[in-house]
Amino acid sequence: MDFQSCVNIQKEWDIVGARQLGRDISRKIGFGTVDQARIATAISELARNIYLYAGTGKVCFETLEDMNKKGIRIVAMDEGPGIQDISQVMEDGFTTSGGLGAGLPGVKRLMDEFDIISHVGEGTEIKVVKWLR
């Protein structure tokens, strides 16, 4: 994959940086303000998960251009503890942080494509895509 840019997530402030960069990239692709907000919310959730559960990781961005469609791919990667039960974290309302965030089910709803790979003790990689309508 050819990432245009990545934001390292190490402190809480990095979540804001990732969110801002994602919003800027999505605006350049041509997304409207509503979709920019959806994308920014998904990025916040992914970056916050890295910060809370893995400690460090990164969020990377890639502009997608097909023959007839454009979009943004966001990949959140960490080398944290991994997710033991992916089906559990994908249940609505599941939280281990007690947060009000939409969690991963919310991210999945906000985006068009959602893919998660996690290995306990090795880390997690979540790829999401939003296509320009």
mmCIF file of N, CA and C in Angstrom:
data_model
loop_
_atom_site.group_PDB
_atom_site.id
_atom_site.type_symbol
_atom_site.label_atom_id
_atom_site.label_comp_id
_atom_site.label_asym_id
_atom_site.label_seq_id
_atom_site.Cartn_x
_atom_site.Cartn_y
_atom_site.Cartn_z
ATOM 1 N N MET A 1 0.828 -1.191 0.000
ATOM 2 C CA MET A 1 0.000 0.000 0.000
ATOM 3 C C MET A 1 0.864 1.243 0.000
ATOM 4 N N ASP A 2 0.393 2.231 -0.687
ATOM 5 C CA ASP A 2 1.167 3.449 -0.851
ATOM 6 C C ASP A 2 0.526 4.566 -0.033
ATOM 7 N N PHE A 3 0.933 4.676 1.234
ATOM 8 C CA PHE A 3 0.343 5.686 2.099
ATOM 9 C C PHE A 3 0.900 7.052 1.765
ATOM 10 N N GLN A 4 0.007 8.039 1.729
ATOM 11 C CA GLN A 4 0.458 9.407 1.518
ATOM 12 C C GLN A 4 1.064 9.940 2.795
ATOM 13 N N SER A 5 0.420 9.622 3.896
ATOM 14 C CA SER A 5 0.912 10.135 5.155
ATOM 15 C C SER A 5 0.379 9.303 6.309
ATOM 16 N N CYS A 6 1.151 9.322 7.376
ATOM 17 C CA CYS A 6 0.763 8.616 8.592
ATOM 18 C C CYS A 6 0.933 9.564 9.775
ATOM 19 N N VAL A 7 0.116 9.369 10.785
ATOM 20 C CA VAL A 7 0.258 10.104 12.035
ATOM 21 C C VAL A 7 0.553 9.079 13.118
ATOM 22 N N ASN A 8 1.663 9.281 13.820
ATOM 23 C CA ASN A 8 1.971 8.397 14.947
ATOM 24 C C ASN A 8 1.081 8.770 16.121
ATOM 25 N N ILE A 9 0.514 7.762 16.754
ATOM 26 C CA ILE A 9 -0.360 7.990 17.908
ATOM 27 C C ILE A 9 0.407 7.570 19.159
ATOM 28 N N GLN A 10 0.795 8.569 19.957
ATOM 29 C CA GLN A 10 1.526 8.282 21.191
ATOM 30 C C GLN A 10 0.932 9.016 22.380
ATOM 31 N N LYS A 11 0.340 10.174 22.094
ATOM 32 C CA LYS A 11 -0.301 10.938 23.165
ATOM 33 C C LYS A 11 -1.681 11.373 22.698
ATOM 34 N N GLU A 12 -2.486 11.806 23.638
ATOM 35 C CA GLU A 12 -3.880 12.126 23.329
ATOM 36 C C GLU A 12 -3.996 13.174 22.224
ATOM 37 N N TRP A 13 -3.073 14.131 22.223
ATOM 38 C CA TRP A 13 -3.107 15.210 21.229
ATOM 39 C C TRP A 13 -2.955 14.673 19.801
ATOM 40 N N ASP A 14 -2.300 13.533 19.632
ATOM 41 C CA ASP A 14 -2.110 12.944 18.291
ATOM 42 C C ASP A 14 -3.442 12.539 17.661
ATOM 43 N N ILE A 15 -4.441 12.243 18.494
ATOM 44 C CA ILE A 15 -5.772 11.888 17.995
ATOM 45 C C ILE A 15 -6.327 13.069 17.192
ATOM 46 N N VAL A 16 -6.141 14.279 17.716
ATOM 47 C CA VAL A 16 -6.602 15.500 17.048
ATOM 48 C C VAL A 16 -5.855 15.688 15.733
ATOM 49 N N GLY A 17 -4.552 15.432 15.747
ATOM 50 C CA GLY A 17 -3.739 15.563 14.534
ATOM 51 C C GLY A 17 -4.188 14.612 13.439
ATOM 52 N N ALA A 18 -4.466 13.371 13.817
ATOM 53 C CA ALA A 18 -4.916 12.369 12.842
ATOM 54 C C ALA A 18 -6.269 12.758 12.270
ATOM 55 N N ARG A 19 -7.148 13.216 13.147
ATOM 56 C CA ARG A 19 -8.485 13.628 12.743
ATOM 57 C C ARG A 19 -8.424 14.792 11.745
ATOM 58 N N GLN A 20 -7.569 15.771 12.056
ATOM 59 C CA GLN A 20 -7.426 16.958 11.207
ATOM 60 C C GLN A 20 -6.853 16.593 9.839
ATOM 61 N N LEU A 21 -5.823 15.755 9.833
ATOM 62 C CA LEU A 21 -5.210 15.352 8.570
ATOM 63 C C LEU A 21 -6.212 14.588 7.699
ATOM 64 N N GLY A 22 -6.959 13.688 8.327
ATOM 65 C CA GLY A 22 -7.966 12.921 7.594
ATOM 66 C C GLY A 22 -9.043 13.809 7.001
ATOM 67 N N ARG A 23 -9.432 14.825 7.757
ATOM 68 C CA ARG A 23 -10.440 15.768 7.276
ATOM 69 C C ARG A 23 -9.892 16.559 6.080
ATOM 70 N N ASP A 24 -8.650 16.993 6.193
ATOM 71 C CA ASP A 24 -8.016 17.748 5.092
ATOM 72 C C ASP A 24 -7.938 16.903 3.823
ATOM 73 N N ILE A 25 -7.484 15.654 3.971
ATOM 74 C CA ILE A 25 -7.352 14.765 2.806
ATOM 75 C C ILE A 25 -8.731 14.503 2.195
ATOM 76 N N SER A 26 -9.720 14.244 3.037
ATOM 77 C CA SER A 26 -11.060 13.952 2.512
ATOM 78 C C SER A 26 -11.662 15.170 1.804
ATOM 79 N N ARG A 27 -11.360 16.358 2.309
ATOM 80 C CA ARG A 27 -11.847 17.581 1.647
ATOM 81 C C ARG A 27 -11.200 17.719 0.265
ATOM 82 N N LYS A 28 -9.897 17.440 0.177
ATOM 83 C CA LYS A 28 -9.181 17.534 -1.109
ATOM 84 C C LYS A 28 -9.714 16.527 -2.124
ATOM 85 N N ILE A 29 -10.144 15.356 -1.640
ATOM 86 C CA ILE A 29 -10.697 14.332 -2.533
ATOM 87 C C ILE A 29 -12.037 14.804 -3.099
ATOM 88 N N GLY A 30 -12.743 15.634 -2.301
ATOM 89 C CA GLY A 30 -14.028 16.146 -2.770
ATOM 90 C C GLY A 30 -15.208 15.785 -1.900
ATOM 91 N N PHE A 31 -14.953 15.190 -0.728
ATOM 92 C CA PHE A 31 -16.039 14.849 0.181
ATOM 93 C C PHE A 31 -16.695 16.121 0.716
ATOM 94 N N GLY A 32 -18.011 16.074 0.878
ATOM 95 C CA GLY A 32 -18.749 17.191 1.478
ATOM 96 C C GLY A 32 -18.552 17.216 2.985
ATOM 97 N N THR A 33 -19.083 18.253 3.613
ATOM 98 C CA THR A 33 -18.843 18.441 5.048
ATOM 99 C C THR A 33 -19.414 17.303 5.899
ATOM 100 N N VAL A 34 -20.549 16.743 5.489
ATOM 101 C CA VAL A 34 -21.150 15.654 6.275
ATOM 102 C C VAL A 34 -20.241 14.423 6.257
ATOM 103 N N ASP A 35 -19.772 14.048 5.059
ATOM 104 C CA ASP A 35 -18.868 12.896 4.973
ATOM 105 C C ASP A 35 -17.518 13.185 5.624
ATOM 106 N N GLN A 36 -17.050 14.435 5.530
ATOM 107 C CA GLN A 36 -15.803 14.796 6.222
ATOM 108 C C GLN A 36 -15.958 14.563 7.722
ATOM 109 N N ALA A 37 -17.116 14.920 8.252
ATOM 110 C CA ALA A 37 -17.378 14.721 9.689
ATOM 111 C C ALA A 37 -17.441 13.233 10.025
ATOM 112 N N ARG A 38 -18.063 12.440 9.144
ATOM 113 C CA ARG A 38 -18.128 10.983 9.370
ATOM 114 C C ARG A 38 -16.723 10.388 9.395
ATOM 115 N N ILE A 39 -15.921 10.788 8.421
ATOM 116 C CA ILE A 39 -14.545 10.283 8.313
ATOM 117 C C ILE A 39 -13.737 10.697 9.541
ATOM 118 N N ALA A 40 -13.867 11.971 9.938
ATOM 119 C CA ALA A 40 -13.130 12.475 11.106
ATOM 120 C C ALA A 40 -13.542 11.732 12.379
ATOM 121 N N THR A 41 -14.822 11.421 12.496
ATOM 122 C CA THR A 41 -15.312 10.685 13.670
ATOM 123 C C THR A 41 -14.736 9.274 13.701
ATOM 124 N N ALA A 42 -14.717 8.624 12.549
ATOM 125 C CA ALA A 42 -14.143 7.272 12.465
ATOM 126 C C ALA A 42 -12.663 7.297 12.845
ATOM 127 N N ILE A 43 -11.938 8.293 12.334
ATOM 128 C CA ILE A 43 -10.503 8.423 12.645
ATOM 129 C C ILE A 43 -10.304 8.626 14.148
ATOM 130 N N SER A 44 -11.117 9.489 14.754
ATOM 131 C CA SER A 44 -11.013 9.738 16.202
ATOM 132 C C SER A 44 -11.163 8.440 16.982
ATOM 133 N N GLU A 45 -12.150 7.665 16.589
ATOM 134 C CA GLU A 45 -12.438 6.411 17.283
ATOM 135 C C GLU A 45 -11.269 5.422 17.132
ATOM 136 N N LEU A 46 -10.753 5.307 15.913
ATOM 137 C CA LEU A 46 -9.632 4.384 15.663
ATOM 138 C C LEU A 46 -8.374 4.836 16.406
ATOM 139 N N ALA A 47 -8.095 6.139 16.347
ATOM 140 C CA ALA A 47 -6.894 6.673 17.007
ATOM 141 C C ALA A 47 -7.020 6.560 18.527
ATOM 142 N N ARG A 48 -8.221 6.818 19.048
ATOM 143 C CA ARG A 48 -8.436 6.718 20.496
ATOM 144 C C ARG A 48 -8.236 5.283 20.968
ATOM 145 N N ASN A 49 -8.693 4.316 20.167
ATOM 146 C CA ASN A 49 -8.483 2.910 20.529
ATOM 147 C C ASN A 49 -7.001 2.579 20.617
ATOM 148 N N ILE A 50 -6.224 3.089 19.673
ATOM 149 C CA ILE A 50 -4.768 2.865 19.727
ATOM 150 C C ILE A 50 -4.214 3.444 21.019
ATOM 151 N N TYR A 51 -4.576 4.693 21.285
ATOM 152 C CA TYR A 51 -4.072 5.398 22.459
ATOM 153 C C TYR A 51 -4.467 4.687 23.762
ATOM 154 N N LEU A 52 -5.730 4.263 23.844
ATOM 155 C CA LEU A 52 -6.222 3.644 25.081
ATOM 156 C C LEU A 52 -5.715 2.225 25.295
ATOM 157 N N TYR A 53 -5.690 1.437 24.234
ATOM 158 C CA TYR A 53 -5.458 -0.004 24.409
ATOM 159 C C TYR A 53 -4.059 -0.467 24.023
ATOM 160 N N ALA A 54 -3.446 0.194 23.055
ATOM 161 C CA ALA A 54 -2.129 -0.253 22.603
ATOM 162 C C ALA A 54 -1.020 0.665 23.106
ATOM 163 N N GLY A 55 -1.378 1.902 23.424
ATOM 164 C CA GLY A 55 -0.364 2.863 23.861
ATOM 165 C C GLY A 55 0.209 3.646 22.697
ATOM 166 N N THR A 56 0.692 2.930 21.686
ATOM 167 C CA THR A 56 1.233 3.591 20.500
ATOM 168 C C THR A 56 0.813 2.832 19.250
ATOM 169 N N GLY A 57 0.864 3.541 18.150
ATOM 170 C CA GLY A 57 0.521 2.961 16.859
ATOM 171 C C GLY A 57 0.497 4.073 15.834
ATOM 172 N N LYS A 58 -0.136 3.813 14.703
ATOM 173 C CA LYS A 58 -0.236 4.882 13.721
ATOM 174 C C LYS A 58 -1.499 4.759 12.892
ATOM 175 N N VAL A 59 -1.917 5.901 12.379
ATOM 176 C CA VAL A 59 -3.062 5.983 11.489
ATOM 177 C C VAL A 59 -2.532 6.516 10.157
ATOM 178 N N CYS A 60 -2.765 5.743 9.092
ATOM 179 C CA CYS A 60 -2.239 6.113 7.782
ATOM 180 C C CYS A 60 -3.382 6.365 6.799
ATOM 181 N N PHE A 61 -3.097 7.211 5.827
ATOM 182 C CA PHE A 61 -4.110 7.639 4.871
ATOM 183 C C PHE A 61 -3.648 7.390 3.449
ATOM 184 N N GLU A 62 -4.592 6.990 2.623
ATOM 185 C CA GLU A 62 -4.298 6.740 1.217
ATOM 186 C C GLU A 62 -5.498 7.209 0.386
ATOM 187 N N THR A 63 -5.213 7.977 -0.654
ATOM 188 C CA THR A 63 -6.266 8.381 -1.585
ATOM 189 C C THR A 63 -6.456 7.258 -2.586
ATOM 190 N N LEU A 64 -7.694 6.855 -2.788
ATOM 191 C CA LEU A 64 -7.999 5.780 -3.733
ATOM 192 C C LEU A 64 -8.599 6.381 -4.992
ATOM 193 N N GLU A 65 -8.116 5.923 -6.135
ATOM 194 C CA GLU A 65 -8.697 6.373 -7.384
ATOM 195 C C GLU A 65 -8.822 5.208 -8.332
ATOM 196 N N ASP A 66 -10.065 4.844 -8.584
ATOM 197 C CA ASP A 66 -10.393 3.794 -9.521
ATOM 198 C C ASP A 66 -10.741 4.461 -10.835
ATOM 199 N N MET A 67 -11.113 3.683 -11.842
ATOM 200 C CA MET A 67 -11.524 4.275 -13.095
ATOM 201 C C MET A 67 -12.687 5.238 -12.882
ATOM 202 N N ASN A 68 -13.649 4.821 -12.083
ATOM 203 C CA ASN A 68 -14.849 5.641 -11.966
ATOM 204 C C ASN A 68 -15.188 6.045 -10.536
ATOM 205 N N LYS A 69 -14.296 5.802 -9.583
ATOM 206 C CA LYS A 69 -14.595 6.273 -8.229
ATOM 207 C C LYS A 69 -13.350 6.662 -7.452
ATOM 208 N N LYS A 70 -13.573 7.582 -6.512
ATOM 209 C CA LYS A 70 -12.497 8.070 -5.662
ATOM 210 C C LYS A 70 -12.882 7.828 -4.210
ATOM 211 N N GLY A 71 -11.884 7.698 -3.383
ATOM 212 C CA GLY A 71 -12.176 7.489 -1.974
ATOM 213 C C GLY A 71 -10.941 7.659 -1.114
ATOM 214 N N ILE A 72 -11.117 7.376 0.153
ATOM 215 C CA ILE A 72 -10.012 7.451 1.112
ATOM 216 C C ILE A 72 -9.947 6.132 1.870
ATOM 217 N N ARG A 73 -8.726 5.614 2.015
ATOM 218 C CA ARG A 73 -8.506 4.436 2.855
ATOM 219 C C ARG A 73 -7.739 4.908 4.087
ATOM 220 N N ILE A 74 -8.197 4.462 5.239
ATOM 221 C CA ILE A 74 -7.544 4.788 6.501
ATOM 222 C C ILE A 74 -7.173 3.460 7.155
ATOM 223 N N VAL A 75 -5.918 3.354 7.545
ATOM 224 C CA VAL A 75 -5.454 2.129 8.196
ATOM 225 C C VAL A 75 -4.902 2.497 9.574
ATOM 226 N N ALA A 76 -5.471 1.869 10.593
ATOM 227 C CA ALA A 76 -5.005 2.070 11.968
ATOM 228 C C ALA A 76 -4.241 0.826 12.384
ATOM 229 N N MET A 77 -2.980 0.999 12.766
ATOM 230 C CA MET A 77 -2.118 -0.137 13.103
ATOM 231 C C MET A 77 -1.490 0.060 14.475
ATOM 232 N N ASP A 78 -1.408 -1.015 15.214
ATOM 233 C CA ASP A 78 -0.696 -0.954 16.488
ATOM 234 C C ASP A 78 -0.052 -2.310 16.767
ATOM 235 N N GLU A 79 0.843 -2.306 17.728
ATOM 236 C CA GLU A 79 1.463 -3.554 18.167
ATOM 237 C C GLU A 79 1.085 -3.792 19.620
ATOM 238 N N GLY A 80 -0.162 -3.515 19.918
ATOM 239 C CA GLY A 80 -0.668 -3.644 21.283
ATOM 240 C C GLY A 80 -1.050 -5.069 21.624
ATOM 241 N N PRO A 81 -1.915 -5.231 22.622
ATOM 242 C CA PRO A 81 -2.260 -6.566 23.113
ATOM 243 C C PRO A 81 -3.124 -7.382 22.144
ATOM 244 N N GLY A 82 -3.694 -6.715 21.152
ATOM 245 C CA GLY A 82 -4.590 -7.423 20.232
ATOM 246 C C GLY A 82 -5.977 -7.555 20.830
ATOM 247 N N ILE A 83 -6.901 -8.019 20.028
ATOM 248 C CA ILE A 83 -8.287 -8.165 20.469
ATOM 249 C C ILE A 83 -8.597 -9.657 20.559
ATOM 250 N N GLN A 84 -8.971 -10.079 21.762
ATOM 251 C CA GLN A 84 -9.233 -11.491 22.002
ATOM 252 C C GLN A 84 -10.458 -11.978 21.228
ATOM 253 N N ASP A 85 -11.537 -11.203 21.340
ATOM 254 C CA ASP A 85 -12.802 -11.627 20.758
ATOM 255 C C ASP A 85 -13.352 -10.523 19.856
ATOM 256 N N ILE A 86 -13.039 -10.607 18.572
ATOM 257 C CA ILE A 86 -13.441 -9.556 17.628
ATOM 258 C C ILE A 86 -14.959 -9.447 17.548
ATOM 259 N N SER A 87 -15.665 -10.586 17.575
ATOM 260 C CA SER A 87 -17.125 -10.518 17.477
ATOM 261 C C SER A 87 -17.714 -9.749 18.663
ATOM 262 N N GLN A 88 -17.076 -9.846 19.822
ATOM 263 C CA GLN A 88 -17.564 -9.121 20.996
ATOM 264 C C GLN A 88 -17.386 -7.605 20.834
ATOM 265 N N VAL A 89 -16.217 -7.171 20.359
ATOM 266 C CA VAL A 89 -15.995 -5.722 20.216
ATOM 267 C C VAL A 89 -16.826 -5.142 19.076
ATOM 268 N N MET A 90 -17.330 -6.008 18.197
ATOM 269 C CA MET A 90 -18.175 -5.530 17.099
ATOM 270 C C MET A 90 -19.653 -5.467 17.494
ATOM 271 N N GLU A 91 -19.976 -5.821 18.743
ATOM 272 C CA GLU A 91 -21.361 -5.717 19.211
ATOM 273 C C GLU A 91 -21.652 -4.282 19.601
ATOM 274 N N ASP A 92 -22.828 -3.793 19.203
ATOM 275 C CA ASP A 92 -23.227 -2.446 19.602
ATOM 276 C C ASP A 92 -23.271 -2.334 21.110
ATOM 277 N N GLY A 93 -22.741 -1.232 21.623
ATOM 278 C CA GLY A 93 -22.803 -0.986 23.056
ATOM 279 C C GLY A 93 -21.677 -1.613 23.847
ATOM 280 N N PHE A 94 -20.840 -2.438 23.198
ATOM 281 C CA PHE A 94 -19.730 -3.047 23.932
ATOM 282 C C PHE A 94 -18.664 -1.994 24.194
ATOM 283 N N THR A 95 -18.213 -1.889 25.437
ATOM 284 C CA THR A 95 -17.127 -0.973 25.752
ATOM 285 C C THR A 95 -16.290 -1.555 26.878
ATOM 286 N N THR A 96 -14.990 -1.352 26.757
ATOM 287 C CA THR A 96 -14.123 -1.719 27.876
ATOM 288 C C THR A 96 -13.617 -0.454 28.545
ATOM 289 N N SER A 97 -13.798 0.697 27.874
ATOM 290 C CA SER A 97 -13.273 1.944 28.431
ATOM 291 C C SER A 97 -14.361 2.730 29.146
ATOM 292 N N GLY A 98 -15.617 2.296 29.010
ATOM 293 C CA GLY A 98 -16.711 3.043 29.610
ATOM 294 C C GLY A 98 -16.996 4.327 28.845
ATOM 295 N N GLY A 99 -16.434 4.442 27.651
ATOM 296 C CA GLY A 99 -16.588 5.665 26.869
ATOM 297 C C GLY A 99 -17.937 5.740 26.194
ATOM 298 N N LEU A 100 -18.241 6.910 25.688
ATOM 299 C CA LEU A 100 -19.487 7.118 24.961
ATOM 300 C C LEU A 100 -19.265 7.021 23.468
ATOM 301 N N GLY A 101 -18.041 6.681 23.092
ATOM 302 C CA GLY A 101 -17.720 6.573 21.670
ATOM 303 C C GLY A 101 -18.579 5.526 20.994
ATOM 304 N N ALA A 102 -18.689 5.635 19.689
ATOM 305 C CA ALA A 102 -19.504 4.681 18.934
ATOM 306 C C ALA A 102 -18.800 3.338 18.831
ATOM 307 N N GLY A 103 -17.525 3.305 19.194
ATOM 308 C CA GLY A 103 -16.774 2.062 19.125
ATOM 309 C C GLY A 103 -16.603 1.581 17.694
ATOM 310 N N LEU A 104 -16.096 0.367 17.555
ATOM 311 C CA LEU A 104 -15.849 -0.177 16.216
ATOM 312 C C LEU A 104 -17.135 -0.386 15.409
ATOM 313 N N PRO A 105 -18.257 -0.782 16.024
ATOM 314 C CA PRO A 105 -19.488 -0.879 15.224
ATOM 315 C C PRO A 105 -19.871 0.467 14.613
ATOM 316 N N GLY A 106 -19.634 1.537 15.361
ATOM 317 C CA GLY A 106 -19.912 2.881 14.868
ATOM 318 C C GLY A 106 -19.016 3.233 13.693
ATOM 319 N N VAL A 107 -17.739 2.866 13.811
ATOM 320 C CA VAL A 107 -16.787 3.109 12.715
ATOM 321 C C VAL A 107 -17.262 2.366 11.464
ATOM 322 N N LYS A 108 -17.677 1.125 11.663
ATOM 323 C CA LYS A 108 -18.138 0.309 10.534
ATOM 324 C C LYS A 108 -19.344 0.957 9.849
ATOM 325 N N ARG A 109 -20.257 1.501 10.656
ATOM 326 C CA ARG A 109 -21.448 2.164 10.093
ATOM 327 C C ARG A 109 -21.095 3.449 9.350
ATOM 328 N N LEU A 110 -20.101 4.178 9.857
ATOM 329 C CA LEU A 110 -19.730 5.465 9.260
ATOM 330 C C LEU A 110 -19.019 5.309 7.912
ATOM 331 N N MET A 111 -18.362 4.169 7.724
ATOM 332 C CA MET A 111 -17.544 3.962 6.541
ATOM 333 C C MET A 111 -18.210 2.957 5.603
ATOM 334 N N ASP A 112 -17.681 2.829 4.377
ATOM 335 C CA ASP A 112 -18.257 1.907 3.393
ATOM 336 C C ASP A 112 -17.646 0.519 3.472
ATOM 337 N N GLU A 113 -16.380 0.461 3.840
ATOM 338 C CA GLU A 113 -15.703 -0.840 3.975
ATOM 339 C C GLU A 113 -14.984 -0.859 5.313
ATOM 340 N N PHE A 114 -14.942 -2.040 5.918
ATOM 341 C CA PHE A 114 -14.343 -2.185 7.243
ATOM 342 C C PHE A 114 -13.702 -3.558 7.317
ATOM 343 N N ASP A 115 -12.447 -3.597 7.697
ATOM 344 C CA ASP A 115 -11.741 -4.872 7.795
ATOM 345 C C ASP A 115 -10.855 -4.834 9.029
ATOM 346 N N ILE A 116 -10.895 -5.878 9.830
ATOM 347 C CA ILE A 116 -10.085 -5.918 11.051
ATOM 348 C C ILE A 116 -9.307 -7.228 11.118
ATOM 349 N N ILE A 117 -8.029 -7.090 11.433
ATOM 350 C CA ILE A 117 -7.168 -8.249 11.651
ATOM 351 C C ILE A 117 -6.489 -8.013 12.994
ATOM 352 N N SER A 118 -6.591 -8.975 13.884
ATOM 353 C CA SER A 118 -5.960 -8.810 15.183
ATOM 354 C C SER A 118 -5.402 -10.138 15.656
ATOM 355 N N HIS A 119 -4.202 -10.065 16.219
ATOM 356 C CA HIS A 119 -3.576 -11.248 16.793
ATOM 357 C C HIS A 119 -3.191 -10.919 18.231
ATOM 358 N N VAL A 120 -3.680 -11.727 19.156
ATOM 359 C CA VAL A 120 -3.396 -11.494 20.571
ATOM 360 C C VAL A 120 -1.888 -11.497 20.788
ATOM 361 N N GLY A 121 -1.411 -10.463 21.461
ATOM 362 C CA GLY A 121 0.011 -10.334 21.745
ATOM 363 C C GLY A 121 0.815 -9.724 20.612
ATOM 364 N N GLU A 122 0.199 -9.485 19.466
ATOM 365 C CA GLU A 122 0.933 -8.930 18.322
ATOM 366 C C GLU A 122 0.399 -7.583 17.866
ATOM 367 N N GLY A 123 -0.907 -7.365 18.028
ATOM 368 C CA GLY A 123 -1.465 -6.086 17.627
ATOM 369 C C GLY A 123 -2.667 -6.207 16.715
ATOM 370 N N THR A 124 -3.116 -5.065 16.261
ATOM 371 C CA THR A 124 -4.353 -4.967 15.496
ATOM 372 C C THR A 124 -4.149 -4.046 14.298
ATOM 373 N N GLU A 125 -4.802 -4.406 13.194
ATOM 374 C CA GLU A 125 -4.812 -3.538 12.011
ATOM 375 C C GLU A 125 -6.259 -3.428 11.548
ATOM 376 N N ILE A 126 -6.734 -2.194 11.453
ATOM 377 C CA ILE A 126 -8.099 -1.956 10.986
ATOM 378 C C ILE A 126 -8.009 -1.080 9.741
ATOM 379 N N LYS A 127 -8.638 -1.569 8.654
ATOM 380 C CA LYS A 127 -8.671 -0.808 7.403
ATOM 381 C C LYS A 127 -10.108 -0.403 7.137
ATOM 382 N N VAL A 128 -10.302 0.875 6.865
ATOM 383 C CA VAL A 128 -11.632 1.364 6.495
ATOM 384 C C VAL A 128 -11.529 2.195 5.230
ATOM 385 N N VAL A 129 -12.601 2.182 4.454
ATOM 386 C CA VAL A 129 -12.649 2.947 3.211
ATOM 387 C C VAL A 129 -13.968 3.700 3.138
ATOM 388 N N LYS A 130 -13.882 4.923 2.652
ATOM 389 C CA LYS A 130 -15.092 5.710 2.339
ATOM 390 C C LYS A 130 -14.986 6.118 0.890
ATOM 391 N N TRP A 131 -16.047 5.807 0.120
ATOM 392 C CA TRP A 131 -16.075 6.157 -1.306
ATOM 393 C C TRP A 131 -16.851 7.446 -1.506
ATOM 394 N N LEU A 132 -16.373 8.238 -2.439
ATOM 395 C CA LEU A 132 -17.052 9.475 -2.812
ATOM 396 C C LEU A 132 -18.290 9.101 -3.610
ATOM 397 N N ARG A 133 -19.436 9.629 -3.216
ATOM 398 C CA ARG A 133 -20.689 9.318 -3.902
ATOM 399 C C ARG A 133 -20.893 10.261 -5.067
#
